[in-house]
Short mmCIF file of C-alpha atoms in Angstrom, two decimals:
data_model
loop_
_atom_site.label_atom_id
_atom_site.label_comp_id
_atom_site.label_asym_id
_atom_site.label_seq_id
_atom_site.Cartn_x
_atom_site.Cartn_y
_atom_site.Cartn_z
CA MET A 6 117.85 102.43 47.09
CA THR A 7 120.94 103.26 49.11
CA ASP A 8 123.61 105.66 47.94
CA VAL A 9 126.75 103.90 46.72
CA ILE A 10 128.52 107.22 46.18
CA ARG A 11 127.67 110.38 48.05
CA ILE A 12 129.64 113.57 47.43
CA GLU A 13 128.83 116.75 49.35
CA GLY A 14 130.39 120.17 48.86
CA LEU A 15 133.55 118.84 47.23
CA THR A 16 136.04 121.64 46.64
CA LYS A 17 139.50 121.06 45.26
CA SER A 18 141.86 123.57 43.70
CA TYR A 19 145.34 123.24 42.25
CA GLY A 20 146.97 126.35 43.65
CA LYS A 21 145.58 129.20 41.59
CA LYS A 22 144.18 126.80 39.02
CA ARG A 23 140.54 125.82 39.28
CA GLY A 24 139.67 122.27 40.18
CA VAL A 25 136.11 121.72 41.35
CA THR A 26 133.89 123.87 43.54
CA ASN A 27 131.11 122.70 45.82
CA VAL A 28 130.29 119.56 43.85
CA GLY A 29 127.53 117.40 45.26
CA LEU A 30 125.98 114.26 43.81
CA SER A 31 124.73 110.85 44.75
CA VAL A 32 124.80 107.56 42.89
CA LYS A 33 122.22 104.93 43.78
CA GLU A 34 122.89 101.23 44.02
CA GLY A 35 122.48 99.38 40.75
CA GLU A 36 122.26 102.38 38.46
CA ILE A 37 124.44 103.53 35.58
CA TYR A 38 125.25 107.13 36.34
CA GLY A 39 126.56 109.41 33.62
CA PHE A 40 129.03 112.15 34.47
CA ILE A 41 129.11 114.57 31.59
CA GLY A 42 131.29 117.52 30.79
CA PRO A 43 133.90 118.70 28.31
CA ASN A 44 137.64 118.33 28.92
CA GLY A 45 138.73 120.36 31.93
CA ALA A 46 135.25 120.53 33.46
CA GLY A 47 136.42 118.77 36.63
CA LYS A 48 135.21 115.22 36.01
CA SER A 49 138.59 113.55 36.55
CA THR A 50 139.31 115.73 39.60
CA THR A 51 136.05 114.55 41.15
CA ILE A 52 136.84 110.91 40.37
CA ARG A 53 140.43 111.17 41.59
CA SER A 54 139.26 112.78 44.83
CA MET A 55 136.77 109.97 45.25
CA LEU A 56 139.48 107.32 44.81
CA GLY A 57 141.88 108.98 47.24
CA PHE A 58 144.47 110.15 44.68
CA LEU A 59 143.90 113.79 45.60
CA ASN A 60 143.50 115.63 48.87
CA TYR A 61 140.54 117.97 48.75
CA GLU A 62 140.07 121.14 50.75
CA LYS A 63 136.37 120.94 51.56
CA GLY A 64 133.51 118.54 51.45
CA CYS A 65 133.03 114.88 52.11
CA ILE A 66 132.90 111.83 49.93
CA SER A 67 131.53 108.51 51.02
CA VAL A 68 131.57 105.34 48.97
CA PHE A 69 129.59 102.31 50.25
CA GLY A 70 128.99 104.49 53.32
CA LYS A 71 132.72 104.67 54.05
CA ASP A 72 134.77 107.84 54.25
CA SER A 73 136.94 108.12 51.14
CA ARG A 74 139.87 109.58 53.07
CA LYS A 75 139.90 107.31 56.11
CA GLU A 76 138.90 104.03 54.50
CA HIS A 77 140.12 104.47 50.99
CA THR A 78 141.90 101.10 50.81
CA ALA A 79 138.77 99.25 51.94
CA ILE A 80 136.73 101.17 49.36
CA LEU A 81 139.14 100.29 46.54
CA LYS A 82 138.61 96.58 47.23
CA ASP A 83 135.09 96.87 45.80
CA ILE A 84 135.86 99.27 42.96
CA GLY A 85 136.87 98.52 39.41
CA TYR A 86 138.48 101.67 38.06
CA MET A 87 139.34 102.37 34.47
CA PRO A 88 141.36 105.56 34.05
CA SER A 89 141.14 107.69 30.94
CA GLU A 90 144.74 106.84 30.10
CA ALA A 91 145.20 103.09 29.89
CA MET A 92 148.87 102.97 30.82
CA PHE A 93 150.65 99.88 32.11
CA TYR A 94 154.22 98.67 32.49
CA PRO A 95 155.52 98.40 28.89
CA SER A 96 157.83 95.43 29.45
CA MET A 97 155.11 93.26 30.99
CA LYS A 98 152.90 90.85 29.11
CA VAL A 99 149.13 91.42 29.12
CA SER A 100 148.64 88.22 31.14
CA GLU A 101 151.20 89.41 33.72
CA VAL A 102 149.44 92.77 34.18
CA ILE A 103 146.07 91.08 34.61
CA ARG A 104 147.51 88.56 37.09
CA PHE A 105 149.35 91.32 38.96
CA ALA A 106 146.09 93.26 39.45
CA ALA A 107 144.42 90.11 40.79
CA ASP A 108 147.41 89.18 42.99
CA VAL A 109 147.44 92.60 44.67
CA ARG A 110 143.76 92.06 45.46
CA GLY A 111 144.64 88.62 46.81
CA LEU A 112 142.07 87.01 44.49
CA ASP A 113 142.09 84.27 41.91
CA CYS A 114 140.26 85.90 39.01
CA ARG A 115 141.52 83.60 36.24
CA LYS A 116 138.08 82.34 35.19
CA GLU A 117 136.50 85.78 34.93
CA ALA A 118 139.61 87.25 33.27
CA GLU A 119 139.61 84.47 30.70
CA MET A 120 135.95 85.11 29.89
CA LEU A 121 136.56 88.86 29.56
CA CYS A 122 139.64 88.40 27.36
CA GLU A 123 137.69 86.09 25.11
CA LYS A 124 134.77 88.51 24.75
CA LEU A 125 137.10 91.43 24.12
CA LYS A 126 139.34 89.40 21.79
CA LEU A 127 142.43 90.32 23.78
CA ASP A 128 145.74 88.57 23.05
CA THR A 129 147.22 88.00 26.51
CA GLY A 130 150.58 86.81 25.19
CA LYS A 131 151.56 90.22 23.83
CA LYS A 132 153.69 92.74 25.66
CA ILE A 133 152.05 96.01 26.68
CA LYS A 134 154.48 98.02 24.53
CA GLU A 135 153.20 96.17 21.46
CA LEU A 136 149.57 97.16 22.05
CA SER A 137 147.52 99.90 20.42
CA LEU A 138 145.48 102.30 22.56
CA GLY A 139 142.36 100.23 21.91
CA ASN A 140 144.01 97.04 23.12
CA ARG A 141 145.42 98.79 26.18
CA LYS A 142 141.87 99.93 26.92
CA LYS A 143 140.80 96.29 26.77
CA VAL A 144 143.48 95.38 29.34
CA SER A 145 142.12 98.18 31.49
CA ILE A 146 138.59 96.81 31.16
CA VAL A 147 139.71 93.32 32.21
CA CYS A 148 141.62 94.70 35.21
CA ALA A 149 138.56 96.72 36.25
CA MET A 150 136.05 93.91 35.84
CA GLN A 151 137.82 90.62 36.63
CA HIS A 152 137.25 90.83 40.40
CA LYS A 153 133.50 91.49 39.94
CA PRO A 154 133.47 94.72 41.95
CA LYS A 155 130.41 96.34 43.46
CA LEU A 156 131.16 99.62 41.72
CA PHE A 157 132.67 100.51 38.36
CA VAL A 158 134.29 103.90 37.96
CA PHE A 159 135.02 104.53 34.30
CA ASP A 160 136.74 107.66 33.07
CA GLU A 161 136.30 108.13 29.31
CA PRO A 162 136.21 104.36 28.81
CA SER A 163 135.20 104.08 25.17
CA SER A 164 137.79 106.37 23.58
CA GLY A 165 140.12 104.25 21.48
CA LEU A 166 137.72 101.31 21.24
CA ASP A 167 136.24 100.52 17.85
CA PRO A 168 132.40 100.66 17.60
CA LEU A 169 132.11 96.88 17.81
CA MET A 170 134.17 96.75 21.00
CA GLN A 171 132.29 99.73 22.43
CA ASN A 172 129.14 97.72 21.99
CA THR A 173 130.69 94.64 23.64
CA PHE A 174 131.95 96.82 26.48
CA PHE A 175 128.54 98.32 27.21
CA GLU A 176 126.92 94.91 26.95
CA LEU A 177 129.37 93.72 29.61
CA ILE A 178 128.49 96.68 31.82
CA LYS A 179 124.79 95.88 31.46
CA GLU A 180 125.42 92.25 32.41
CA TYR A 181 127.33 93.22 35.56
CA VAL A 182 124.76 95.88 36.46
CA LYS A 183 122.03 93.23 36.15
CA GLU A 184 123.93 91.29 38.80
CA GLY A 185 123.94 94.29 41.12
CA THR A 186 127.00 96.31 40.19
CA THR A 187 126.72 100.10 40.11
CA CYS A 188 128.42 102.07 37.34
CA PHE A 189 129.78 105.61 37.44
CA LEU A 190 130.52 106.57 33.86
CA SER A 191 132.42 109.75 33.14
CA THR A 192 132.30 110.69 29.49
CA HIS A 193 131.85 113.42 26.96
CA VAL A 194 130.15 111.08 24.52
CA LEU A 195 126.55 112.08 25.12
CA SER A 196 125.04 109.29 23.06
CA GLU A 197 126.52 106.81 25.55
CA VAL A 198 124.78 108.58 28.40
CA SER A 199 121.41 108.81 26.67
CA ARG A 200 121.64 105.17 25.59
CA TYR A 201 122.92 103.49 28.74
CA CYS A 202 122.57 105.75 31.78
CA ASP A 203 119.71 106.03 34.25
CA ARG A 204 120.75 109.36 35.70
CA ALA A 205 123.41 111.90 34.85
CA ALA A 206 125.15 114.99 36.13
CA VAL A 207 126.52 117.79 33.99
CA MET A 208 129.78 119.49 34.97
CA ARG A 209 130.89 122.87 33.73
CA GLU A 210 134.00 124.80 34.73
CA GLY A 211 134.44 122.88 37.96
CA LYS A 212 130.82 123.08 39.03
CA LEU A 213 127.98 120.61 38.86
CA ILE A 214 125.21 122.43 37.04
CA LYS A 215 122.55 119.76 36.70
CA GLU A 216 121.81 116.32 38.11
CA ASP A 217 118.72 114.42 37.08
CA SER A 218 117.44 111.32 35.36
CA VAL A 219 118.41 111.17 31.70
CA GLU A 220 114.70 111.16 30.90
CA ASN A 221 114.11 114.39 32.79
CA LEU A 222 117.21 116.00 31.37
CA THR A 223 115.88 115.57 27.84
CA GLU A 224 112.14 115.75 28.49
CA SER A 225 111.93 119.15 30.09
CA SER A 226 109.59 121.88 28.88
CA ALA A 227 112.47 123.01 26.67
CA LYS A 228 112.02 122.42 22.96
CA ASN A 229 114.49 122.35 20.17
CA ILE A 230 113.37 124.90 17.57
CA LYS A 231 114.57 124.82 13.98
CA VAL A 232 113.11 127.66 11.98
CA THR A 233 113.79 129.19 8.54
CA VAL A 234 112.51 132.76 8.09
CA ASP A 235 113.30 134.81 4.97
CA GLY A 236 116.02 132.36 3.95
CA GLU A 237 117.70 132.57 7.36
CA HIS A 238 117.94 129.32 9.34
CA LYS A 239 118.03 129.37 13.13
CA GLU A 240 118.28 126.58 15.70
CA TYR A 241 117.84 127.08 19.42
CA ILE A 242 116.38 125.69 22.64
CA TYR A 243 113.18 127.42 23.70
CA ASN A 244 112.30 127.18 27.36
CA GLY A 245 109.22 129.42 27.59
CA ASP A 246 105.51 129.18 26.89
CA ILE A 247 104.97 127.41 23.58
CA ASN A 248 101.85 129.57 22.80
CA GLU A 249 103.94 132.69 23.12
CA LEU A 250 106.45 131.22 20.66
CA ILE A 251 103.71 130.37 18.13
CA ARG A 252 102.32 133.91 18.42
CA GLU A 253 105.75 135.38 17.80
CA LEU A 254 106.42 133.14 14.83
CA SER A 255 102.97 133.58 13.26
CA VAL A 256 103.65 137.19 12.34
CA LYS A 257 106.72 136.15 10.34
CA LYS A 258 106.90 134.58 6.91
CA LEU A 259 107.93 131.05 7.76
CA GLU A 260 109.56 128.73 5.26
CA ASN A 261 110.18 125.85 7.65
CA LEU A 262 109.46 125.12 11.31
CA TYR A 263 110.39 122.10 13.41
CA ILE A 264 109.58 121.86 17.11
CA GLU A 265 111.29 118.78 18.59
CA GLU A 266 112.17 117.21 21.90
CA PRO A 267 115.77 118.23 22.48
CA SER A 268 118.41 115.49 22.43
CA LEU A 269 120.89 115.21 25.26
CA GLU A 270 123.41 116.86 22.97
CA ASP A 271 121.06 119.83 22.50
CA MET A 272 120.46 120.10 26.25
CA PHE A 273 124.15 119.86 26.92
CA MET A 274 124.91 122.67 24.47
CA HIS A 275 122.04 124.66 25.98
CA PHE A 276 123.53 124.33 29.48
CA TYR A 277 126.82 125.55 28.18
CA GLU A 278 125.52 128.43 26.16
CA GLU A 279 123.34 129.52 29.08
CA GLY A 280 126.31 129.12 31.38
CA ASN A 281 128.45 131.31 29.20
CA LYS A 282 125.76 133.99 29.45
CA GLY A 283 125.82 133.45 33.23
CA GLY A 284 122.24 132.21 33.38
CA MET A 285 122.55 128.62 34.47
CA GLU A 286 124.21 128.89 37.84
CA MET B 16 152.30 94.08 49.60
CA THR B 17 154.23 90.94 48.60
CA ALA B 18 152.74 91.14 45.11
CA ILE B 19 154.01 94.70 44.71
CA LEU B 20 157.43 93.80 46.09
CA ARG B 21 157.69 90.89 43.66
CA HIS B 22 156.45 93.04 40.79
CA GLU B 23 158.90 95.84 41.58
CA PHE B 24 161.80 93.40 41.94
CA ARG B 25 161.04 91.74 38.59
CA LEU B 26 160.52 95.05 36.83
CA ASN B 27 164.07 96.17 37.61
CA LEU B 28 165.79 92.81 37.37
CA LYS B 29 167.26 93.55 33.95
CA SER B 30 168.79 96.85 35.14
CA LEU B 31 170.20 95.09 38.18
CA LEU B 32 171.90 92.42 36.08
CA ILE B 33 173.26 94.92 33.54
CA TRP B 34 174.69 97.19 36.23
CA ALA B 35 175.99 94.43 38.51
CA LEU B 36 177.66 92.52 35.69
CA SER B 37 179.13 95.72 34.23
CA VAL B 38 180.54 97.07 37.50
CA GLY B 39 181.49 93.62 38.82
CA GLY B 40 182.92 92.68 35.43
CA MET B 41 185.07 95.82 35.35
CA GLY B 42 186.32 95.05 38.85
CA PHE B 43 187.04 91.44 37.84
CA LEU B 44 189.06 92.62 34.82
CA CYS B 45 190.93 95.14 36.95
CA ILE B 46 191.97 92.33 39.31
CA LEU B 47 193.11 90.18 36.36
CA MET B 48 195.12 93.10 35.01
CA TYR B 49 197.18 93.12 38.20
CA THR B 50 199.52 90.26 37.16
CA SER B 51 200.26 91.80 33.77
CA MET B 52 200.93 95.16 35.39
CA GLU B 53 202.65 93.89 38.51
CA GLY B 54 206.18 94.78 37.40
CA GLU B 55 205.32 98.21 36.04
CA VAL B 56 203.11 99.01 39.04
CA ALA B 57 205.94 98.11 41.42
CA ASP B 58 208.14 100.67 39.68
CA MET B 59 205.45 103.32 39.91
CA ALA B 60 204.31 102.49 43.45
CA ASP B 61 206.87 104.71 45.17
CA MET B 62 206.08 107.62 42.92
CA PHE B 63 202.31 107.18 43.41
CA SER B 64 202.63 107.03 47.18
CA ASN B 65 204.66 110.27 47.29
CA MET B 66 202.32 112.55 45.43
CA GLY B 67 201.10 114.26 48.59
CA ALA B 68 197.40 115.12 48.72
CA PHE B 69 196.76 113.36 45.42
CA SER B 70 198.08 110.10 46.87
CA ASP B 71 195.92 110.66 49.96
CA ALA B 72 192.85 111.24 47.83
CA PHE B 73 193.19 107.92 46.04
CA GLY B 74 194.44 106.03 49.08
CA MET B 75 197.84 105.32 47.57
CA SER B 76 199.67 106.71 50.57
CA THR B 77 198.10 104.15 52.93
CA LEU B 78 198.38 101.00 50.80
CA SER B 79 201.04 100.21 48.23
CA ILE B 80 199.60 99.88 44.76
CA ALA B 81 202.28 97.24 44.14
CA THR B 82 200.40 94.73 46.33
CA LEU B 83 197.18 93.08 45.15
CA SER B 84 195.33 94.51 48.17
CA GLY B 85 196.57 97.99 47.36
CA PHE B 86 195.83 97.59 43.67
CA PHE B 87 192.35 96.24 44.51
CA ALA B 88 191.62 99.09 46.93
CA THR B 89 192.78 101.78 44.49
CA GLU B 90 191.27 100.45 41.28
CA VAL B 91 188.33 98.26 42.22
CA GLY B 92 187.46 100.42 45.23
CA THR B 93 187.00 103.39 42.93
CA VAL B 94 185.14 101.46 40.22
CA HIS B 95 182.76 99.80 42.69
CA GLY B 96 182.27 102.95 44.77
CA LEU B 97 181.32 105.08 41.79
CA GLY B 98 179.44 102.36 39.92
CA SER B 99 177.35 101.23 42.87
CA ALA B 100 176.60 104.83 43.90
CA MET B 101 175.38 105.61 40.38
CA PHE B 102 173.25 102.45 40.29
CA ALA B 103 171.72 103.20 43.69
CA ALA B 104 171.01 106.82 42.74
CA ILE B 105 169.38 105.93 39.41
CA MET B 106 167.18 103.21 40.88
CA ALA B 107 166.12 105.28 43.88
CA THR B 108 165.51 108.56 42.03
CA VAL B 109 162.82 106.92 39.90
CA LEU B 110 161.51 104.55 42.58
CA LEU B 111 158.34 106.53 43.32
CA SER B 112 158.23 109.12 40.55
CA LYS B 113 158.23 106.57 37.72
CA GLU B 114 154.57 105.73 38.35
CA GLU B 115 153.54 109.32 37.75
CA ASP B 116 156.10 109.92 35.02
CA ALA B 117 154.94 106.89 33.02
CA HIS B 118 151.27 107.45 33.96
CA THR B 119 151.02 103.99 35.53
CA GLY B 120 150.13 105.53 38.90
CA GLU B 121 146.39 105.53 38.27
CA PHE B 122 146.51 101.79 37.66
CA LEU B 123 148.71 101.01 40.66
CA TYR B 124 146.99 103.35 43.10
CA SER B 125 143.53 102.13 42.14
CA LEU B 126 144.44 98.75 43.59
CA PRO B 127 143.48 98.24 47.24
CA VAL B 128 146.85 98.91 48.82
CA SER B 129 147.66 101.98 50.88
CA ARG B 130 150.36 104.33 49.67
CA SER B 131 152.44 103.63 52.75
CA ARG B 132 152.47 99.91 51.90
CA ILE B 133 153.41 100.71 48.31
CA VAL B 134 156.34 102.84 49.51
CA ILE B 135 157.48 100.11 51.89
CA ALA B 136 157.22 97.41 49.19
CA LYS B 137 159.15 99.53 46.71
CA GLY B 138 161.77 100.37 49.33
CA LEU B 139 162.23 96.70 50.20
CA ALA B 140 162.56 95.79 46.52
CA LEU B 141 165.28 98.42 46.18
CA LEU B 142 167.04 97.09 49.28
CA LEU B 143 167.00 93.58 47.79
CA HIS B 144 168.40 94.94 44.53
CA LEU B 145 171.24 96.71 46.31
CA ILE B 146 172.05 93.57 48.31
CA ALA B 147 171.96 91.46 45.12
CA PHE B 148 174.16 94.03 43.36
CA THR B 149 176.72 93.85 46.17
CA LEU B 150 176.65 90.04 46.21
CA ILE B 151 177.08 89.71 42.43
CA CYS B 152 179.94 92.21 42.34
CA GLY B 153 181.52 90.67 45.45
CA ALA B 154 181.35 87.21 43.89
CA LEU B 155 183.06 88.48 40.74
CA TYR B 156 185.86 90.09 42.77
CA VAL B 157 186.39 86.83 44.70
CA LEU B 158 186.53 85.04 41.35
CA GLY B 159 189.21 87.53 40.29
CA PHE B 160 191.31 86.73 43.36
CA ALA B 161 190.78 82.98 42.76
CA ALA B 162 191.82 83.34 39.12
CA LEU B 163 195.12 84.83 40.30
CA LYS B 164 195.37 82.10 42.94
CA GLU B 165 195.63 84.77 45.62
CA ASP B 166 193.95 84.72 49.04
CA VAL B 167 191.07 87.10 49.57
CA PRO B 168 191.70 89.41 52.55
CA TRP B 169 188.29 88.36 53.91
CA ASP B 170 188.00 90.70 56.91
CA GLY B 171 188.81 93.83 54.97
CA PHE B 172 186.95 92.64 51.88
CA LEU B 173 183.68 91.88 53.70
CA THR B 174 183.91 95.12 55.66
CA LEU B 175 184.47 97.03 52.44
CA MET B 176 181.50 95.45 50.65
CA GLY B 177 179.30 96.02 53.70
CA ARG B 178 180.31 99.68 53.91
CA MET B 179 179.78 100.13 50.18
CA LEU B 180 176.26 98.76 50.66
CA PHE B 181 175.70 101.15 53.55
CA MET B 182 176.92 104.05 51.39
CA ASN B 183 174.52 102.94 48.64
CA LEU B 184 171.68 102.91 51.16
CA GLU B 185 172.38 106.48 52.22
CA ILE B 186 172.51 107.70 48.62
CA SER B 187 169.30 105.77 47.92
CA ALA B 188 167.54 107.34 50.88
CA ILE B 189 168.42 110.84 49.67
CA ALA B 190 167.40 109.93 46.11
CA ILE B 191 164.08 108.49 47.33
CA LEU B 192 163.36 111.85 48.93
CA ILE B 193 163.91 113.49 45.53
CA SER B 194 161.64 110.86 43.97
CA ALA B 195 158.89 111.50 46.51
CA CYS B 196 158.94 115.23 45.81
CA SER B 197 158.81 114.88 42.06
CA ALA B 198 156.21 113.73 39.54
CA LYS B 199 158.90 113.37 36.86
CA ASN B 200 161.90 111.06 36.76
CA ARG B 201 165.01 113.00 37.74
CA ILE B 202 167.70 110.50 36.70
CA GLY B 203 170.12 113.30 35.84
CA LEU B 204 169.73 114.79 39.28
CA GLY B 205 170.29 111.39 40.91
CA LEU B 206 173.39 110.71 38.85
CA GLY B 207 174.70 114.21 39.52
CA LEU B 208 174.11 113.70 43.21
CA SER B 209 176.16 110.50 43.34
CA LEU B 210 179.01 112.10 41.39
CA MET B 211 178.85 115.18 43.60
CA PHE B 212 179.16 113.01 46.73
CA TYR B 213 182.16 111.25 45.19
CA ALA B 214 183.75 114.58 44.28
CA TYR B 215 183.07 115.86 47.82
CA ASP B 216 184.93 112.89 49.27
CA LEU B 217 187.81 113.29 46.84
CA ILE B 218 188.15 117.02 47.48
CA GLY B 219 187.80 116.43 51.22
CA ARG B 220 190.79 114.13 51.11
CA VAL B 221 192.89 116.55 49.00
CA ILE B 222 192.18 119.81 50.85
CA PRO B 223 193.40 119.62 54.47
CA ASP B 224 190.84 122.19 55.75
CA MET B 225 187.99 120.01 54.53
CA LYS B 226 189.13 116.84 56.26
CA ASP B 227 187.07 117.72 59.36
CA TYR B 228 183.88 117.73 57.30
CA LEU B 229 184.63 114.58 55.32
CA PHE B 230 182.36 112.48 57.59
CA LEU B 231 179.30 114.30 56.22
CA GLY B 232 179.59 112.64 52.81
CA PRO B 233 178.27 109.11 52.11
CA PHE B 234 181.66 107.96 50.77
CA ALA B 235 183.49 108.80 54.01
CA ALA B 236 183.08 105.38 55.63
CA ALA B 237 183.57 103.42 52.40
CA ASN B 238 187.17 104.25 51.56
CA ALA B 239 188.71 101.01 50.33
CA SER B 240 192.33 101.91 51.15
CA GLU B 241 191.52 102.90 54.73
CA ILE B 242 189.40 99.78 55.29
CA LEU B 243 191.87 97.31 53.76
CA SER B 244 194.79 98.88 55.60
CA GLY B 245 192.79 98.83 58.86
CA LYS B 246 193.28 102.58 59.33
CA ASP B 247 189.66 103.67 59.15
CA GLU B 248 187.71 105.34 61.96
CA PRO B 249 184.18 105.12 60.66
CA ALA B 250 181.98 105.71 63.75
CA LYS B 251 181.27 109.41 63.15
CA ALA B 252 180.62 108.90 59.44
CA LEU B 253 178.40 105.86 60.00
CA ILE B 254 176.28 107.60 62.63
CA THR B 255 175.92 110.65 60.38
CA ALA B 256 174.95 108.43 57.45
CA ALA B 257 172.35 106.62 59.54
CA VAL B 258 170.83 109.89 60.76
CA ILE B 259 170.73 111.41 57.26
CA SER B 260 169.25 108.21 55.79
CA LEU B 261 166.56 107.98 58.42
CA ALA B 262 165.63 111.66 58.10
CA ALA B 263 165.45 111.37 54.31
CA LEU B 264 163.34 108.21 54.42
CA VAL B 265 160.90 109.58 57.00
CA SER B 266 160.53 112.82 55.00
CA ALA B 267 160.01 110.89 51.77
CA PHE B 268 157.39 108.71 53.43
CA MET B 269 155.52 111.69 54.87
CA ILE B 270 155.60 113.64 51.61
CA TYR B 271 154.60 110.74 49.41
CA THR B 272 151.73 109.47 51.51
CA GLN B 273 150.23 112.97 51.73
CA LYS B 274 150.75 114.38 48.27
CA ASP B 275 148.34 114.67 45.35
CA LEU B 276 149.20 112.17 42.67
CA ALA B 277 149.73 113.61 39.22
CA SER B 278 147.75 111.95 36.45
#
């Protein structure tokens, strides 16, 4: 499979403030790629560099094999971007915003937009200023999907959407991906990544600390240990030899012991705790 | 690019109509007031024209306020000059920054149009607004003359409206530069700038030592009394305005197409 997105050594700082340092990743054609990290980890900076909103100091980004700096307008033709803040012109009607996005692309997307609005139950006659965050998110989804792009770039897409709409949204993504679209999904909702993504990257403090398939991220040799000894309950990720752990625990008076496959949430927390100790670099 | 131009024009249409009808309406009323004030103004005209530097500043030493042309130049010239300058400054100061200020930038800039084309489309939309503003106001002033059954001094009138438009363009160019440098709307700064330019022109006409530097201000070539009395020498001021406008626009373009966009 060819790389739809390829980022190498991306470094971007905001004066003295940290942005991202030496970020490298690749997204294959037709996959849903999760981009995980807490607020301020550098996810949006990476995305905004990719889309040409920011000038970066080092590194190179190519999308569809095109240089993101030199050919950024050509790249944007095949991208459907949904920013974390779904902000539009307040005095415009929903239908006008959707048509404007299609007009700028020089496309007639009425049929697809109609289908999307129907699925998302979006009232196109309302003005943007009358919409809740959830409904503005729906407008953003329609604007990102109506031209059937080759690549979706979603930045925290599900925040503000009710669970039912989140489900509809991900079903839509799956439908488009089935038809060949690639999806780059930036989120801090780990359940979305474990449920929908093929591969994922974890960002921490401006650095990419892990990139792998979601399966590998959760099915490592690490185990989630929940143990109660002398009334004291402990929960941690154990990454060593399991026989060694059993030997250690056997000398104690155990009340409860669970050894489980860690969830993505557990792995995520593990990366962060390790990182804070300086061990995950 | 046409879609963005159309979008930008529509987005600010309401502001255009409010400002044009307000400024043009005030000018129209001023013209209508002339007949009711004609007698009193005639009595005051001599006094107004002999107030030294003050009369110079308001153009009352060049044209008699007792004539409709003089009254128009003094009253409507001031109203339109200040009103149009404020309108131009407000519209241009937020022209680029409003996308970042209102967080609509990520939507707009994710569409496949280069930043340079966006700047050009927005600039053209502003130009059309300023032309429309001038036409609406001009039409209202002509209506005022017609209501009084007076002839419009077409040569002077058209020159004046053209120069006012040119002055608006220079103020806009400077305000666009402010807009390009800022991620927040600086309406106060734009308004202050237009008032400062007006004050500069006024002071320049009152203080004899400053007369040599009057051409540097945008209002220098748009003095209604000088234009309507045919006593204006605008070449130096117009060339300066063109150079300043061009420099401001090129700088704004360079800055805006290179800068990081705020989220």
